[in-house]
Amino acid sequence: MALPASRPDAGILSAPAAEEGDAPRLGRALRRTAAMLVAFLLACAALLWFARDSDMMAAAAMLSPGVILACLALSLANYVLRGLRWVLLGRAFGATAPPVRQMLYFFAGFALTVTPGKLGEVVRLWLLRRHHGVPYARSMPLLAGDRVMDMVAICLLALAGAALTSHYLLVTAVLAAACVALLAALTHAPLLLHLIDWAERRLRRAPGLFAKAREVCATLPAIGRPGVLLPALGLSCLGWLAECLVLMLVVHALGTPIGLGEGMLVFCLAAVAGAVSLLPGGLGAADIGLLGLLRLVGVPEPAAIVATILVRLATLWFAVLLGLAALPFALRRR
């Protein structure tokens, strides 16, 4: 969930008009994605093979095709809801395109979710510029607002989960502080501008980076309006709640049900671990976090391993496959 560390016109996005120069870089990123997907599937297959006579295979056998399809449907609902939010924020920031095309670009970005630098998110901006002439100065706030909305929704759901479980009081306090800070960032641009000025005076470096940060802050009042903030936040919470339900559905099918609060807390904390790790798609960090938190709430180890594999397949790699299917259509000229 981390924002790209480089400029939007770096890497595969250099000289967007020169499509011949872009294609090889995009192709290289797609090959990396395919290689990582194959590696993940081979690792899962090897794990299941060596554990074929263990309790883990017995747990995996409890998953019916109906459960798997329900998990994919919930994940798809998450992507659609967040895509609608992308359209809503695009209108608020003036990064306009036909809604169907905006949704197509949003889904196409999933194709590069697991590439270094989160190129999938920047590709959405490149597509807006390539097809609709939207400059990066206007679309970058859309990317920032989209990421902040995700983090606010995840923190709110984790906070609700911690409150429902009546445990993890320290976690609850930290999440409450994070929610207040993120919402303040969305609704109080002057406060952020003061913080940026303070940081620039202390560091005295990278003036261009601070100038870009001020440009983003100048657009925040557009998203802080109740008519934009509340619907966007509602779509975000509903979307990520669907992912939490994926985890609950899988664990319930494995015979070790957990409560709604525990499911929300476990999934959201694992998502935060993947985001702060800055690894592509949170690979490794989110997986280990999800497995460890499931064990912490009392899920047996075999069921926790199977649940981690299936949840990551449904919530990460399913999105990558949808993105790979959408990307060729998004690249076509209108």
Tab-separated table of C-alpha atoms in Angstrom:
chain	number	residue	atom	x	y	z
A	1	MET	CA	0.000	0.000	0.000
A	2	ALA	CA	2.979	2.211	0.026
A	3	LEU	CA	3.212	5.067	-2.425
A	4	PRO	CA	5.833	4.676	-5.155
A	5	ALA	CA	9.187	6.061	-4.171
A	6	SER	CA	9.973	7.404	-7.619
A	7	ARG	CA	8.489	10.084	-9.845
A	8	PRO	CA	5.343	9.131	-11.760
A	9	ASP	CA	7.177	9.577	-15.027
A	10	ALA	CA	10.011	7.261	-13.995
A	11	GLY	CA	10.578	3.644	-14.990
A	12	ILE	CA	7.937	2.331	-17.361
A	13	LEU	CA	6.296	5.756	-17.461
A	14	SER	CA	9.190	7.672	-18.989
A	15	ALA	CA	8.095	9.593	-22.070
A	16	PRO	CA	4.553	8.281	-22.269
A	17	ALA	CA	4.198	9.426	-25.852
A	18	ALA	CA	7.033	7.139	-26.879
A	19	GLU	CA	5.051	3.947	-26.684
A	20	GLU	CA	7.773	1.920	-28.325
A	21	GLY	CA	10.057	2.690	-25.386
A	22	ASP	CA	7.408	1.889	-22.808
A	23	ALA	CA	6.420	-1.566	-24.025
A	24	PRO	CA	9.682	-3.414	-23.181
A	25	ARG	CA	9.662	-2.057	-19.630
A	26	LEU	CA	6.018	-2.946	-19.173
A	27	GLY	CA	6.694	-6.389	-20.577
A	28	ARG	CA	9.560	-6.883	-18.126
A	29	ALA	CA	7.290	-5.945	-15.211
A	30	LEU	CA	4.640	-8.383	-16.414
A	31	ARG	CA	7.189	-11.168	-16.707
A	32	ARG	CA	8.248	-10.522	-13.129
A	33	THR	CA	4.628	-10.716	-12.032
A	34	ALA	CA	4.151	-14.026	-13.838
A	35	ALA	CA	7.361	-15.405	-12.321
A	36	MET	CA	6.294	-14.424	-8.801
A	37	LEU	CA	2.864	-15.980	-9.309
A	38	VAL	CA	4.411	-19.242	-10.520
A	39	ALA	CA	6.866	-19.211	-7.599
A	40	PHE	CA	4.033	-18.678	-5.101
A	41	LEU	CA	1.948	-21.500	-6.596
A	42	LEU	CA	4.939	-23.859	-6.674
A	43	ALA	CA	5.747	-23.069	-3.045
A	44	CYS	CA	2.128	-23.754	-2.040
A	45	ALA	CA	2.095	-26.986	-4.045
A	46	ALA	CA	5.363	-28.143	-2.470
A	47	LEU	CA	4.050	-27.347	1.001
A	48	LEU	CA	0.850	-29.291	0.407
A	49	TRP	CA	2.770	-32.205	-1.154
A	50	PHE	CA	5.117	-32.646	1.784
A	51	ALA	CA	2.160	-32.324	4.144
A	52	ARG	CA	-0.100	-34.684	2.156
A	53	ASP	CA	-0.422	-37.150	5.038
A	54	SER	CA	-0.748	-34.519	7.754
A	55	ASP	CA	-3.564	-32.635	9.405
A	56	MET	CA	-3.029	-29.782	6.967
A	57	MET	CA	-4.275	-31.837	4.022
A	58	ALA	CA	-7.210	-33.012	6.103
A	59	ALA	CA	-8.029	-29.367	6.765
A	60	ALA	CA	-7.662	-28.435	3.080
A	61	ALA	CA	-10.035	-31.272	2.140
A	62	MET	CA	-12.772	-29.536	4.148
A	63	LEU	CA	-12.876	-26.643	1.670
A	64	SER	CA	-15.627	-27.102	-0.899
A	65	PRO	CA	-15.780	-25.415	-4.335
A	66	GLY	CA	-18.703	-23.366	-3.034
A	67	VAL	CA	-16.524	-21.869	-0.284
A	68	ILE	CA	-13.794	-21.000	-2.780
A	69	LEU	CA	-16.279	-19.367	-5.161
A	70	ALA	CA	-17.805	-17.387	-2.294
A	71	CYS	CA	-14.331	-16.131	-1.334
A	72	LEU	CA	-13.655	-15.004	-4.898
A	73	ALA	CA	-17.049	-13.281	-5.061
A	74	LEU	CA	-16.327	-11.353	-1.856
A	75	SER	CA	-12.908	-10.326	-3.167
A	76	LEU	CA	-14.483	-9.171	-6.434
A	77	ALA	CA	-16.970	-7.108	-4.439
A	78	ASN	CA	-14.022	-5.434	-2.710
A	79	TYR	CA	-12.379	-4.551	-6.018
A	80	VAL	CA	-15.615	-3.171	-7.488
A	81	LEU	CA	-16.345	-1.031	-4.432
A	82	ARG	CA	-12.839	0.384	-4.398
A	83	GLY	CA	-13.060	0.962	-8.142
A	84	LEU	CA	-16.207	3.026	-7.603
A	85	ARG	CA	-14.287	4.994	-4.994
A	86	TRP	CA	-11.518	5.570	-7.562
A	87	VAL	CA	-14.119	7.032	-9.951
A	88	LEU	CA	-15.553	9.217	-7.186
A	89	LEU	CA	-12.153	10.570	-6.163
A	90	GLY	CA	-11.175	11.125	-9.785
A	91	ARG	CA	-14.149	13.428	-10.232
A	92	ALA	CA	-13.316	15.277	-7.002
A	93	PHE	CA	-9.697	15.883	-8.068
A	94	GLY	CA	-10.507	16.705	-11.692
A	95	ALA	CA	-8.723	13.622	-13.054
A	96	THR	CA	-11.755	12.843	-15.172
A	97	ALA	CA	-12.376	10.054	-17.643
A	98	PRO	CA	-15.521	8.072	-18.545
A	99	PRO	CA	-16.483	5.951	-15.510
A	100	VAL	CA	-16.176	2.676	-17.419
A	101	ARG	CA	-12.658	3.590	-18.536
A	102	GLN	CA	-11.738	4.669	-15.007
A	103	MET	CA	-12.868	1.294	-13.666
A	104	LEU	CA	-10.910	-0.444	-16.417
A	105	TYR	CA	-7.732	1.446	-15.497
A	106	PHE	CA	-8.264	0.659	-11.828
A	107	PHE	CA	-8.531	-3.079	-12.517
A	108	ALA	CA	-5.612	-2.986	-14.963
A	109	GLY	CA	-3.392	-1.610	-12.213
A	110	PHE	CA	-3.789	-4.856	-10.271
A	111	ALA	CA	-1.675	-6.604	-12.914
A	112	LEU	CA	1.481	-5.036	-11.445
A	113	THR	CA	0.552	-5.182	-7.769
A	114	VAL	CA	3.516	-7.374	-6.862
A	115	THR	CA	6.145	-5.470	-8.834
A	116	PRO	CA	8.782	-3.356	-7.043
A	117	GLY	CA	7.701	0.233	-6.465
A	118	LYS	CA	3.994	-0.660	-6.741
A	119	LEU	CA	4.058	0.171	-10.453
A	120	GLY	CA	0.474	-1.003	-10.817
A	121	GLU	CA	-0.793	2.058	-9.015
A	122	VAL	CA	1.303	4.424	-11.137
A	123	VAL	CA	0.199	2.674	-14.341
A	124	ARG	CA	-3.321	3.907	-13.631
A	125	LEU	CA	-2.051	7.472	-13.760
A	126	TRP	CA	-0.080	6.744	-16.923
A	127	LEU	CA	-3.211	5.381	-18.601
A	128	LEU	CA	-5.138	8.529	-17.647
A	129	ARG	CA	-2.412	10.624	-19.249
A	130	ARG	CA	-2.013	8.393	-22.281
A	131	HIS	CA	-5.695	8.169	-23.180
A	132	HIS	CA	-7.193	11.339	-21.714
A	133	GLY	CA	-4.330	13.800	-21.369
A	134	VAL	CA	-4.666	14.077	-17.574
A	135	PRO	CA	-1.337	15.526	-16.312
A	136	TYR	CA	0.443	13.831	-13.441
A	137	ALA	CA	0.171	17.007	-11.343
A	138	ARG	CA	-3.596	16.475	-11.334
A	139	SER	CA	-3.684	12.691	-10.997
A	140	MET	CA	-1.040	12.273	-8.280
A	141	PRO	CA	-3.440	13.563	-5.575
A	142	LEU	CA	-5.900	10.918	-6.764
A	143	LEU	CA	-3.300	8.227	-6.063
A	144	ALA	CA	-2.470	9.740	-2.662
A	145	GLY	CA	-6.137	10.064	-1.701
A	146	ASP	CA	-6.822	6.486	-2.780
A	147	ARG	CA	-4.006	5.139	-0.585
A	148	VAL	CA	-4.997	7.241	2.411
A	149	MET	CA	-8.621	6.106	2.084
A	150	ASP	CA	-7.464	2.485	2.156
A	151	MET	CA	-5.408	3.038	5.288
A	152	VAL	CA	-8.197	4.945	7.050
A	153	ALA	CA	-10.708	2.172	6.283
A	154	ILE	CA	-8.331	-0.604	7.383
A	155	CYS	CA	-7.499	1.222	10.619
A	156	LEU	CA	-11.183	1.849	11.325
A	157	LEU	CA	-12.061	-1.808	10.780
A	158	ALA	CA	-9.160	-2.959	12.939
A	159	LEU	CA	-10.244	-0.484	15.612
A	160	ALA	CA	-13.787	-1.859	15.476
A	161	GLY	CA	-12.420	-5.408	15.681
A	162	ALA	CA	-10.310	-4.557	18.716
A	163	ALA	CA	-13.320	-2.948	20.385
A	164	LEU	CA	-15.526	-5.981	19.682
A	165	THR	CA	-13.004	-8.401	21.169
A	166	SER	CA	-12.546	-6.293	24.330
A	167	HIS	CA	-8.838	-7.160	24.172
A	168	TYR	CA	-5.687	-5.630	22.717
A	169	LEU	CA	-6.199	-2.253	24.415
A	170	LEU	CA	-2.776	-0.994	23.323
A	171	VAL	CA	-3.533	-1.915	19.715
A	172	THR	CA	-6.859	-0.102	20.020
A	173	ALA	CA	-5.154	3.056	21.285
A	174	VAL	CA	-2.575	3.030	18.483
A	175	LEU	CA	-5.227	2.469	15.815
A	176	ALA	CA	-7.399	5.236	17.247
A	177	ALA	CA	-4.449	7.630	17.022
A	178	ALA	CA	-3.739	6.499	13.443
A	179	CYS	CA	-7.371	7.079	12.423
A	180	VAL	CA	-7.364	10.572	13.935
A	181	ALA	CA	-4.095	11.435	12.175
A	182	LEU	CA	-5.234	10.127	8.781
A	183	LEU	CA	-8.622	11.829	8.947
A	184	ALA	CA	-6.940	15.059	10.040
A	185	ALA	CA	-4.657	14.779	7.008
A	186	LEU	CA	-7.697	14.509	4.734
A	187	THR	CA	-9.702	17.331	6.257
A	188	HIS	CA	-7.078	19.816	7.520
A	189	ALA	CA	-4.702	20.665	4.693
A	190	PRO	CA	-3.235	23.731	6.513
A	191	LEU	CA	-2.006	21.459	9.305
A	192	LEU	CA	-0.166	19.291	6.794
A	193	LEU	CA	1.304	22.344	5.094
A	194	HIS	CA	2.724	23.523	8.421
A	195	LEU	CA	4.247	20.066	9.007
A	196	ILE	CA	5.772	20.080	5.515
A	197	ASP	CA	7.265	23.537	6.083
A	198	TRP	CA	8.680	22.417	9.430
A	199	ALA	CA	10.230	19.279	7.900
A	200	GLU	CA	11.744	21.240	5.007
A	201	ARG	CA	13.346	23.747	7.396
A	202	ARG	CA	14.874	20.907	9.396
A	203	LEU	CA	16.082	18.766	6.486
A	204	ARG	CA	16.997	21.518	3.980
A	205	ARG	CA	17.050	18.953	1.181
A	206	ALA	CA	14.895	17.794	-1.741
A	207	PRO	CA	13.007	21.047	-2.335
A	208	GLY	CA	11.289	19.519	-5.362
A	209	LEU	CA	9.843	16.717	-3.227
A	210	PHE	CA	8.455	19.204	-0.714
A	211	ALA	CA	6.997	21.289	-3.550
A	212	LYS	CA	5.153	18.210	-4.865
A	213	ALA	CA	3.895	17.493	-1.344
A	214	ARG	CA	2.471	21.031	-1.170
A	215	GLU	CA	0.702	20.501	-4.493
A	216	VAL	CA	-0.960	17.372	-3.117
A	217	CYS	CA	-1.973	19.183	0.084
A	218	ALA	CA	-3.498	21.991	-1.949
A	219	THR	CA	-5.966	19.511	-3.460
A	220	LEU	CA	-7.004	17.875	-0.173
A	221	PRO	CA	-9.955	20.229	0.469
A	222	ALA	CA	-11.606	18.596	-2.568
A	223	ILE	CA	-11.642	15.223	-0.810
A	224	GLY	CA	-12.353	16.643	2.635
A	225	ARG	CA	-15.844	17.769	1.683
A	226	PRO	CA	-18.536	15.598	3.331
A	227	GLY	CA	-20.106	14.874	-0.060
A	228	VAL	CA	-16.861	13.207	-1.160
A	229	LEU	CA	-15.289	12.017	2.085
A	230	LEU	CA	-18.259	10.118	3.508
A	231	PRO	CA	-19.208	8.134	0.355
A	232	ALA	CA	-15.546	7.340	-0.366
A	233	LEU	CA	-14.956	6.216	3.197
A	234	GLY	CA	-18.131	4.130	3.147
A	235	LEU	CA	-17.067	2.369	-0.062
A	236	SER	CA	-13.616	1.758	1.427
A	237	CYS	CA	-14.960	0.231	4.630
A	238	LEU	CA	-17.447	-1.992	2.804
A	239	GLY	CA	-14.759	-3.169	0.399
A	240	TRP	CA	-12.264	-4.126	3.076
A	241	LEU	CA	-14.995	-5.630	5.235
A	242	ALA	CA	-15.656	-8.034	2.349
A	243	GLU	CA	-12.011	-9.140	2.558
A	244	CYS	CA	-12.370	-9.683	6.312
A	245	LEU	CA	-15.389	-11.875	5.578
A	246	VAL	CA	-13.213	-13.956	3.229
A	247	LEU	CA	-10.973	-14.815	6.164
A	248	MET	CA	-13.921	-15.598	8.432
A	249	LEU	CA	-15.554	-17.785	5.779
A	250	VAL	CA	-12.387	-19.825	5.225
A	251	VAL	CA	-11.657	-20.315	8.920
A	252	HIS	CA	-15.278	-21.265	9.567
A	253	ALA	CA	-15.158	-23.824	6.736
A	254	LEU	CA	-12.034	-25.313	8.334
A	255	GLY	CA	-13.981	-25.982	11.523
A	256	THR	CA	-12.395	-23.328	13.743
A	257	PRO	CA	-14.704	-20.294	13.539
A	258	ILE	CA	-13.616	-16.937	14.891
A	259	GLY	CA	-15.759	-13.960	15.809
A	260	LEU	CA	-16.365	-10.926	13.627
A	261	GLY	CA	-14.132	-8.753	15.798
A	262	GLU	CA	-11.251	-11.227	15.666
A	263	GLY	CA	-11.609	-11.651	11.913
A	264	MET	CA	-11.532	-7.895	11.302
A	265	LEU	CA	-8.593	-7.380	13.645
A	266	VAL	CA	-6.510	-10.260	12.259
A	267	PHE	CA	-7.007	-9.410	8.588
A	268	CYS	CA	-6.519	-5.662	8.996
A	269	LEU	CA	-3.396	-5.945	11.152
A	270	ALA	CA	-1.898	-8.350	8.606
A	271	ALA	CA	-2.744	-5.836	5.850
A	272	VAL	CA	-1.044	-3.059	7.816
A	273	ALA	CA	2.036	-5.273	8.280
A	274	GLY	CA	2.181	-5.829	4.528
A	275	ALA	CA	1.787	-2.098	3.847
A	276	VAL	CA	4.484	-0.861	6.220
A	277	SER	CA	6.920	-3.528	4.978
A	278	LEU	CA	7.024	-1.731	1.573
A	279	LEU	CA	7.378	-5.150	-0.068
A	280	PRO	CA	5.536	-5.705	-3.374
A	281	GLY	CA	2.018	-6.797	-2.492
A	282	GLY	CA	3.158	-7.191	1.111
A	283	LEU	CA	4.624	-10.561	0.090
A	284	GLY	CA	6.051	-12.355	3.078
A	285	ALA	CA	5.133	-9.739	5.678
A	286	ALA	CA	1.361	-9.997	5.224
A	287	ASP	CA	1.538	-13.803	4.911
A	288	ILE	CA	3.581	-14.261	8.074
A	289	GLY	CA	1.479	-11.683	9.898
A	290	LEU	CA	-1.757	-13.405	8.937
A	291	LEU	CA	-0.444	-16.822	9.951
A	292	GLY	CA	0.909	-15.575	13.277
A	293	LEU	CA	-2.253	-13.647	14.175
A	294	LEU	CA	-4.464	-16.639	13.360
A	295	ARG	CA	-2.392	-18.739	15.717
A	296	LEU	CA	-2.623	-15.978	18.326
A	297	VAL	CA	-6.441	-16.069	18.290
A	298	GLY	CA	-6.484	-19.848	18.724
A	299	VAL	CA	-6.693	-21.246	15.191
A	300	PRO	CA	-4.805	-24.591	15.006
A	301	GLU	CA	-1.618	-24.543	12.976
A	302	PRO	CA	-2.818	-26.769	10.070
A	303	ALA	CA	-5.983	-24.696	9.633
A	304	ALA	CA	-4.031	-21.437	9.971
A	305	ILE	CA	-1.610	-22.453	7.187
A	306	VAL	CA	-4.388	-23.498	4.817
A	307	ALA	CA	-6.384	-20.354	5.613
A	308	THR	CA	-3.363	-18.128	4.950
A	309	ILE	CA	-2.724	-19.738	1.557
A	310	LEU	CA	-6.350	-19.525	0.420
A	311	VAL	CA	-6.937	-16.002	1.717
A	312	ARG	CA	-3.827	-14.706	-0.048
A	313	LEU	CA	-4.836	-16.464	-3.256
A	314	ALA	CA	-8.311	-14.929	-3.081
A	315	THR	CA	-7.349	-11.429	-1.972
A	316	LEU	CA	-4.015	-10.848	-3.759
A	317	TRP	CA	-3.398	-13.214	-6.637
A	318	PHE	CA	-7.013	-13.178	-7.820
A	319	ALA	CA	-6.637	-9.404	-8.216
A	320	VAL	CA	-3.413	-9.899	-10.182
A	321	LEU	CA	-5.172	-12.292	-12.578
A	322	LEU	CA	-8.047	-9.838	-13.053
A	323	GLY	CA	-5.512	-7.100	-13.741
A	324	LEU	CA	-3.707	-9.212	-16.329
A	325	ALA	CA	-7.043	-9.796	-18.069
A	326	ALA	CA	-7.965	-6.083	-18.012
A	327	LEU	CA	-4.585	-4.603	-18.972
A	328	PRO	CA	-4.690	-5.388	-22.737
A	329	PHE	CA	-8.070	-3.642	-23.017
A	330	ALA	CA	-6.823	-0.677	-20.999
A	331	LEU	CA	-3.779	-0.267	-23.255
A	332	ARG	CA	-5.873	-0.054	-26.424
A	333	ARG	CA	-6.407	3.385	-27.870
A	334	ARG	CA	-9.982	4.576	-27.636
